[in-house]
Tab-separated table of C-alpha atoms in Angstrom:
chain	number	residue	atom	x	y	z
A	1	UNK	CA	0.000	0.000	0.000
A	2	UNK	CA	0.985	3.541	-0.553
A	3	UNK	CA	-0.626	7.364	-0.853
A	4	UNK	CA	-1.608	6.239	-4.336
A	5	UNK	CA	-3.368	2.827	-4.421
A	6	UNK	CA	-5.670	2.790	-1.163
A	7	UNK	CA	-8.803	2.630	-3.277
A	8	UNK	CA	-11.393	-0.183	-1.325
A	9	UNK	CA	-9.547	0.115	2.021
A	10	UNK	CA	-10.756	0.683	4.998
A	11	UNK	CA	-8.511	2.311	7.506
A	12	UNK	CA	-9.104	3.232	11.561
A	13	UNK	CA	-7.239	6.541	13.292
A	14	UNK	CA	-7.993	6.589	17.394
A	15	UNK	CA	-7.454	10.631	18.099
A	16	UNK	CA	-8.329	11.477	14.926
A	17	UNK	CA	-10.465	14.608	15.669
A	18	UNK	CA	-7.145	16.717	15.778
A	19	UNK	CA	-3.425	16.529	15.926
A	20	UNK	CA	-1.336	14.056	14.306
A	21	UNK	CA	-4.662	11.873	13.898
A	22	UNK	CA	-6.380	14.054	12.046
A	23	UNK	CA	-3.445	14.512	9.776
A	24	UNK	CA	-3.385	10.958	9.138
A	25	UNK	CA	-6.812	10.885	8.092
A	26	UNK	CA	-7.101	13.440	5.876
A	27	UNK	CA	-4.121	11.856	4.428
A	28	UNK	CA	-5.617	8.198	4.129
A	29	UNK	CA	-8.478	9.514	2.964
A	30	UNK	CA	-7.120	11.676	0.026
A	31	UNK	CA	-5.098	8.358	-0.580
A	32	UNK	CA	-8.597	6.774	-1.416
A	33	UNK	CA	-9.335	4.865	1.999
A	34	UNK	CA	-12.181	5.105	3.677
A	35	UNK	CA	-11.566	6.225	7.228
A	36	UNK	CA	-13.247	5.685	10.368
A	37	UNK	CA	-12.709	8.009	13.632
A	38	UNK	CA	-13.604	7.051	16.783
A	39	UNK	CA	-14.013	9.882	18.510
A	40	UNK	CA	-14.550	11.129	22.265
A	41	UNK	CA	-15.765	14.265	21.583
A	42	UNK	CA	-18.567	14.690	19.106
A	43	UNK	CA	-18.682	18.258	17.999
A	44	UNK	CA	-14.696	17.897	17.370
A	45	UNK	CA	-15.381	15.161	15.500
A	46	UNK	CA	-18.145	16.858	13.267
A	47	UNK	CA	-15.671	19.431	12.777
A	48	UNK	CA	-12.807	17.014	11.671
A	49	UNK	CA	-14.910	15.483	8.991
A	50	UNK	CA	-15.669	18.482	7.535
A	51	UNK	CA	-11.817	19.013	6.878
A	52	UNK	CA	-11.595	15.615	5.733
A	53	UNK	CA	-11.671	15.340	1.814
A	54	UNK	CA	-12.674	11.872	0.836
A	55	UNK	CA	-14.888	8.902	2.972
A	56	UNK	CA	-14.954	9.425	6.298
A	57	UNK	CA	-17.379	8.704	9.293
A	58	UNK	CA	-17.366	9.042	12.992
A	59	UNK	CA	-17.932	6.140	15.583
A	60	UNK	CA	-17.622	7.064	19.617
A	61	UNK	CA	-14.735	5.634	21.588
A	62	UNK	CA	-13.300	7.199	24.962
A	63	UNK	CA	-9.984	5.017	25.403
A	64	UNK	CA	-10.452	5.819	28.963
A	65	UNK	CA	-13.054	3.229	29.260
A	66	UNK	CA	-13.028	0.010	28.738
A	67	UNK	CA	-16.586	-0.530	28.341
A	68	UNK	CA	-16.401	2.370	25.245
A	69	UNK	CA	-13.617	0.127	24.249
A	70	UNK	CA	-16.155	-2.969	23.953
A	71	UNK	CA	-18.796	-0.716	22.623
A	72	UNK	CA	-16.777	0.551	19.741
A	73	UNK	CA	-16.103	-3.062	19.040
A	74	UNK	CA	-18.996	-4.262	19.235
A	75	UNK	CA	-20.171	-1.910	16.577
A	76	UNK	CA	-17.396	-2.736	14.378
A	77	UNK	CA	-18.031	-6.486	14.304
A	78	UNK	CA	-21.768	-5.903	14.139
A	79	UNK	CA	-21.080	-3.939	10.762
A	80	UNK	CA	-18.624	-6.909	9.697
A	81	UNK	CA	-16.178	-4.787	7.682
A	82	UNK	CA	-12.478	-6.382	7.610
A	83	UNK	CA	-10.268	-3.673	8.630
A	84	UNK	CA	-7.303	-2.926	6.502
A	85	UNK	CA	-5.227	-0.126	8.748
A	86	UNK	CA	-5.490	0.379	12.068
A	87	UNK	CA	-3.146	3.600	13.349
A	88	UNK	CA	-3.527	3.270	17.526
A	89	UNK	CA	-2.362	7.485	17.831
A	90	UNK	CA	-4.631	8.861	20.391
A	91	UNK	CA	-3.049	9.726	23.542
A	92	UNK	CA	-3.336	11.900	26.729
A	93	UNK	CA	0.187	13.588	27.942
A	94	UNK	CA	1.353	14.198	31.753
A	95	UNK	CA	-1.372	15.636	33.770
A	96	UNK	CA	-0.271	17.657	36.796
A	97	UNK	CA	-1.819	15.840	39.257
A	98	UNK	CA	-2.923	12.165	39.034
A	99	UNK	CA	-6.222	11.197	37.528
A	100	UNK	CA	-8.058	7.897	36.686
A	101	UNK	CA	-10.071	6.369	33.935
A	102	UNK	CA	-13.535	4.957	34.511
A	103	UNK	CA	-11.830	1.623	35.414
A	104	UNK	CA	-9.275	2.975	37.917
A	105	UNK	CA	-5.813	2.711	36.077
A	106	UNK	CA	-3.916	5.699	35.873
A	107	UNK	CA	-4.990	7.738	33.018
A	108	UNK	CA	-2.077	7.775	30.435
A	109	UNK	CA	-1.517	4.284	31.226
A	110	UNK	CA	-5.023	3.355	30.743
A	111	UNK	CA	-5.495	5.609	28.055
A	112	UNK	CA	-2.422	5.552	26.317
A	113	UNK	CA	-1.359	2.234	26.662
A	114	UNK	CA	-4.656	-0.378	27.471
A	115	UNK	CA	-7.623	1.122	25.908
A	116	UNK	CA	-5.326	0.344	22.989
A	117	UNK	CA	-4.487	-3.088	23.852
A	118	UNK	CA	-7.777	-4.094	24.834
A	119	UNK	CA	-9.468	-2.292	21.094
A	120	UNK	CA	-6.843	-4.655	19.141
A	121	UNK	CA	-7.912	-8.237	21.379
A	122	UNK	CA	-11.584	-6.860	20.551
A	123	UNK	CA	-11.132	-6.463	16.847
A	124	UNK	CA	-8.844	-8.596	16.349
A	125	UNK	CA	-10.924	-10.886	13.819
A	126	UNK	CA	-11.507	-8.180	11.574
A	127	UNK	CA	-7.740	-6.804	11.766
A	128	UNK	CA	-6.792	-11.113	10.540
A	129	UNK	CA	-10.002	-11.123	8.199
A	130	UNK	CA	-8.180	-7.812	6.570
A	131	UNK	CA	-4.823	-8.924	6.742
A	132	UNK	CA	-4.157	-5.499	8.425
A	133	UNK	CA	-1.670	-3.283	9.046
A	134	UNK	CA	-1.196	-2.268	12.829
A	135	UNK	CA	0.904	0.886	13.622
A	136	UNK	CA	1.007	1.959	16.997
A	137	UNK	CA	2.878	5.285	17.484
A	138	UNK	CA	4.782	6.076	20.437
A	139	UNK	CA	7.011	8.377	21.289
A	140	UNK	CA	10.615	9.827	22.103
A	141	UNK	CA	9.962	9.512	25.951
A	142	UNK	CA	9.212	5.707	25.570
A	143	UNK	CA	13.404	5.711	24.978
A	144	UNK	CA	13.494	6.677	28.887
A	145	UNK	CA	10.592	4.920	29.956
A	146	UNK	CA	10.105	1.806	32.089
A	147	UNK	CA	7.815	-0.112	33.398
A	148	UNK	CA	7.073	0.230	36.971
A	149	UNK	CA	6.072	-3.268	38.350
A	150	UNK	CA	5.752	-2.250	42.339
A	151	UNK	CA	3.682	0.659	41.414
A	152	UNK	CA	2.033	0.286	37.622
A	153	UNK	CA	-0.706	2.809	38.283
A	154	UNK	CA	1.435	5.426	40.538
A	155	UNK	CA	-0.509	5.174	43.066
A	156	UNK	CA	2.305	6.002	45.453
A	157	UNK	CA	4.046	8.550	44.148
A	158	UNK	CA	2.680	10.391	40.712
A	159	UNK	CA	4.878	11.983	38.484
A	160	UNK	CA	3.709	12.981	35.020
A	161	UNK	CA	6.621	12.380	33.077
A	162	UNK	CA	7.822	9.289	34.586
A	163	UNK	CA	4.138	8.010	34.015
A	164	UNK	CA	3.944	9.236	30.485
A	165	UNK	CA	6.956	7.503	29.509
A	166	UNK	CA	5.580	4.270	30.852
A	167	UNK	CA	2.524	4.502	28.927
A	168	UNK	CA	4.489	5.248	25.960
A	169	UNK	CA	7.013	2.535	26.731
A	170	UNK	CA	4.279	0.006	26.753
A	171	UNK	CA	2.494	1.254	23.939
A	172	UNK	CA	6.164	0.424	22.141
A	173	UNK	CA	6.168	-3.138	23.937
A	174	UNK	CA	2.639	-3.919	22.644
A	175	UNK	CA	3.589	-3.094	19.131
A	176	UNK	CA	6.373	-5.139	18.679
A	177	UNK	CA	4.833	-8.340	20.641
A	178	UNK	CA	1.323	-7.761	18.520
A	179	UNK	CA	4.183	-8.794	15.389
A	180	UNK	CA	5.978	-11.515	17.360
A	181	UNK	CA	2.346	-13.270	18.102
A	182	UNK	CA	0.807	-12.518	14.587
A	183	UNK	CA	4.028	-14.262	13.277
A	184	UNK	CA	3.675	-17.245	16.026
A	185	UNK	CA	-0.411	-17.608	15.291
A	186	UNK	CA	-0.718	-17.103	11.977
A	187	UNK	CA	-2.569	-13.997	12.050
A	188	UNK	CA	-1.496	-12.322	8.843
A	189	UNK	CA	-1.306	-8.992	10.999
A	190	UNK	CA	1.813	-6.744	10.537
A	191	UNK	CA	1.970	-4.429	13.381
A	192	UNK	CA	4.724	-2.193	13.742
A	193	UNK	CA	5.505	1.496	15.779
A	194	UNK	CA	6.453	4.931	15.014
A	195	UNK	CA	7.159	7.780	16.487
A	196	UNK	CA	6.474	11.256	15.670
A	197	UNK	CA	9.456	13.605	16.656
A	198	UNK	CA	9.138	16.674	18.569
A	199	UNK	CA	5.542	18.050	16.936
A	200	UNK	CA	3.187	20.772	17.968
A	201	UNK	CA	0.133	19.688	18.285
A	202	UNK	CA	-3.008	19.817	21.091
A	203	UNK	CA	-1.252	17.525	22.904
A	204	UNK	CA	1.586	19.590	24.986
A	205	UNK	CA	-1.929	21.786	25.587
A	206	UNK	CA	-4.423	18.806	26.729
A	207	UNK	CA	-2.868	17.225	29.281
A	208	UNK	CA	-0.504	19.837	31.316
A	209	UNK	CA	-3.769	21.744	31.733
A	210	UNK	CA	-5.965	19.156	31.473
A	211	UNK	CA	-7.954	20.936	28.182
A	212	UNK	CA	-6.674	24.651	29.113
A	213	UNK	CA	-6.384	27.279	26.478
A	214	UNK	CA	-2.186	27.381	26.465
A	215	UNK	CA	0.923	26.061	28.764
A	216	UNK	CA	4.384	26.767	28.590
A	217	UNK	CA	5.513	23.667	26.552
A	218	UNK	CA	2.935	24.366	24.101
A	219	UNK	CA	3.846	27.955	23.494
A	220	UNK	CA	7.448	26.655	23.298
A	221	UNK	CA	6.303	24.250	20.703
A	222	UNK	CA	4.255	26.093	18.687
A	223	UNK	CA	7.168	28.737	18.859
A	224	UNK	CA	9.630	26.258	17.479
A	225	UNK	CA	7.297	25.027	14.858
A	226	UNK	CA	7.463	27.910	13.135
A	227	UNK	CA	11.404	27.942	13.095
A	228	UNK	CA	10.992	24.235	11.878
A	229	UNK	CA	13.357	22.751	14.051
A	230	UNK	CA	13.416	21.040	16.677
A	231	UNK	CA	9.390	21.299	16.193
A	232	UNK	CA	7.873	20.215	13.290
A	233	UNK	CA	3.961	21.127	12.281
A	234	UNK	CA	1.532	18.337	11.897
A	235	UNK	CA	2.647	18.061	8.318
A	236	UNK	CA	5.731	16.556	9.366
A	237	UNK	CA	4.817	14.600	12.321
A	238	UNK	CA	2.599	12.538	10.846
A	239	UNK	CA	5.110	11.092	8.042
A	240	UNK	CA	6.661	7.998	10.237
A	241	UNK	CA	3.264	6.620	11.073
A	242	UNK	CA	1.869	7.253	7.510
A	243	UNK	CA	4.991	5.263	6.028
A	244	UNK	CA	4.546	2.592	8.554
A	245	UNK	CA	0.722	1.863	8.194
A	246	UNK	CA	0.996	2.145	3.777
A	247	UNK	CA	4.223	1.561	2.360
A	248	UNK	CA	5.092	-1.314	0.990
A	249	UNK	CA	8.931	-1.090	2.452
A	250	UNK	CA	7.571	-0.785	5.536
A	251	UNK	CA	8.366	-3.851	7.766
A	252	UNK	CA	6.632	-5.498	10.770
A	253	UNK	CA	8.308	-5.462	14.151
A	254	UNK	CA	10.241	-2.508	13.311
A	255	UNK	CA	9.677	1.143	14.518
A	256	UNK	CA	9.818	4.211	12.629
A	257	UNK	CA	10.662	7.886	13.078
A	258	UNK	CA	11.967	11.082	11.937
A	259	UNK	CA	15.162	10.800	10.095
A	260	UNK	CA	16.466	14.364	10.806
A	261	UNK	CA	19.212	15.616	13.384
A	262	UNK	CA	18.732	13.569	16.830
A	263	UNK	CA	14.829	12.188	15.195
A	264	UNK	CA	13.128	15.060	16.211
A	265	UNK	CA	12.309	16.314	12.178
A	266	UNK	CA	12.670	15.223	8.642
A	267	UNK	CA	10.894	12.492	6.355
A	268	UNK	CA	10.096	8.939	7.620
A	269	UNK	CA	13.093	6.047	8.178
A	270	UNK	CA	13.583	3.098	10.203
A	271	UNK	CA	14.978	3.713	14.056
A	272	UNK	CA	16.753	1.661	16.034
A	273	UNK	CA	14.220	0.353	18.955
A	274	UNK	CA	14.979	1.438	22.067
A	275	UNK	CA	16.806	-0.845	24.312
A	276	UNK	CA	14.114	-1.115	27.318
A	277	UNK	CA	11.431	-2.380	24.012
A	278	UNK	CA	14.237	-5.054	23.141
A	279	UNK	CA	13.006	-7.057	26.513
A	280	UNK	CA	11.119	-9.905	25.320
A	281	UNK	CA	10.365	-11.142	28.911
A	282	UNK	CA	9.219	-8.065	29.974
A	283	UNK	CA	7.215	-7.506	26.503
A	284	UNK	CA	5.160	-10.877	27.602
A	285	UNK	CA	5.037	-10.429	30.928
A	286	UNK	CA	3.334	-6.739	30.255
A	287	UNK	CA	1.044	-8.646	27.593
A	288	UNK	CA	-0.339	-11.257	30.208
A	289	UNK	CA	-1.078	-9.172	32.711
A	290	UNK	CA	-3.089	-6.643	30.307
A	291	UNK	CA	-4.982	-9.384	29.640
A	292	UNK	CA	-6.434	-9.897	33.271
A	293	UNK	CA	-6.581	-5.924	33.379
A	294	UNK	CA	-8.699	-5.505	30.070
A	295	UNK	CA	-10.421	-8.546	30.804
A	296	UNK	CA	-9.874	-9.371	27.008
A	297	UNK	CA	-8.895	-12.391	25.262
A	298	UNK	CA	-7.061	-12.261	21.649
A	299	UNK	CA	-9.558	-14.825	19.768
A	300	UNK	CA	-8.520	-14.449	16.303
A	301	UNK	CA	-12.258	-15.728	14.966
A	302	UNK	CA	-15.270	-14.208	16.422
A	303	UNK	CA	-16.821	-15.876	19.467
């Protein structure tokens, strides 16, 4: 697949109503896919489509619950369409203080990390009956990140950062195992990751002040966008995932980025994955025990 021959696919963007996610829609859809966004936020998502050229439609999904997560699914299977691209991009970035989802995890870690786990294990006989393409983007912090097995939902001691890079690290760990058990089961999925660089979008806005009009990071960003280094516009951000989800010399199990100085800008190329994503032990440890927390099994037919 590439920008030119998407004609008849169908292609899902979580966090599409802005951002990098709405980049990659309008972008799949110009392509010639037809694009699905499950949204949170209806009236964004109204507004979204109408900057959409091309077929385009809105389902509801807050990642922050996992029954929205079933619901979503649900829907999906009911309309029995295989699913040829799935891009798992929405995302919530450090809070200030800690908060929760509906279910009680942490919020970028339920969020970030397991509303996206547990949409794949719910799908995942339309991702295998469409022989899809999985990209899962991370991000930069996921490089520092680590999983923090005596206190996963920082219940102890919250800090935003720390947290984030967790999420992001597991969103990375997720990605590479979906590959490694696709391979193993005979799934036919190719799931890989990508990262976006340093990119100003809603997100340095949305979660430092929790939906507030402006923060320092997001001035600074939207500051350094303009220079065009080391902030890229939207433009630019979303090229990794785009390249991972469509091209044909895009690979599964690998992770993609920015090829510029230090990844932070420039045109899509492969990364090396960061060493704390290398840990296969970890990966399936991570994987099991999302499976008791989602309450989700990954049944590659339809119950």
């Amino acid at each position: 697949m590439n920008d030119t021959d998407l004609n008849g696919k169908l292609a899902v963007v979580t966090g599409a109503s802005d951002g990098i996610g709405l980049g990659l829609a309008r972008r799949l859809a110009w392509a010639g896919a037809e694009v699905i966004l499950p949204v949170r936020n209806e009236a964004k998502g109204r507004a979204a489509l109408d900057r959409i050229t091309g077929r385009a439609s809105l389902r509801t999904l807050d990642l922050a619950s996992l029954s929205s997560v079933a619901a979503l699914a649900d829907t999906l299977t009911a309309e029995g369409r295989p699913i040829d691209i799935l891009v798992n991009n929405a995302a919530v970035m450090t809070p200030p203080t800690r908060y929760t989802t509906t279910d009680g995890f942490e919020l970028q870690f339920g969020t970030n990390y397991l509303g996206h786990f547990a949409l794949v294990a719910r799908i995942l006989p339309l991702l295998v009956a469409g022989r899809a393409r999985v990209t899962t983007q991370v991000s930069i912090a996921a490089r520092s990140g680590r999983i923090n097995w005596s206190d996963l939902q920082f219940e102890r001691e919250y800090a935003p950062m720390k947290a984030y890079g967790q999420s992001k690290l597991a969103t990375m760990l997720f990605g590479l195992e979906l590959e490694r058990r696709s391979q193993a089961n005979g799934w036919g999925i190719t799931s890989n990751v990508a990262h976006p660089g340093l990119t100003y979008t809603n997100l340095q806005t949305a979660g430092p002040t929790m939906g507030g009009k402006s923060s320092p990071l997001g001035a600074l960003f939207r500051w350094q966008s303009k220079l065009g280094w080391p902030v890229q516009s939207v433009e630019g951000g979303l090229r990794p995932a785009f390249y991972a989800a469509t091209d044909p010399a895009s690979r599964g199990g690998r992770f993609y980025g920015p090829r510029g100085l230090f990844h932070v800008t420039g045109r899509a190329a492969e990364q090396t994955i960061y060493p704390a994503a290398r840990n296969l032990d970890e990966a399936a440890r991570l994987w099991d025990l999302s499976l008791g927390l989602a309450q989700v099994t990954f049944a590659a037919r339809a119950h």
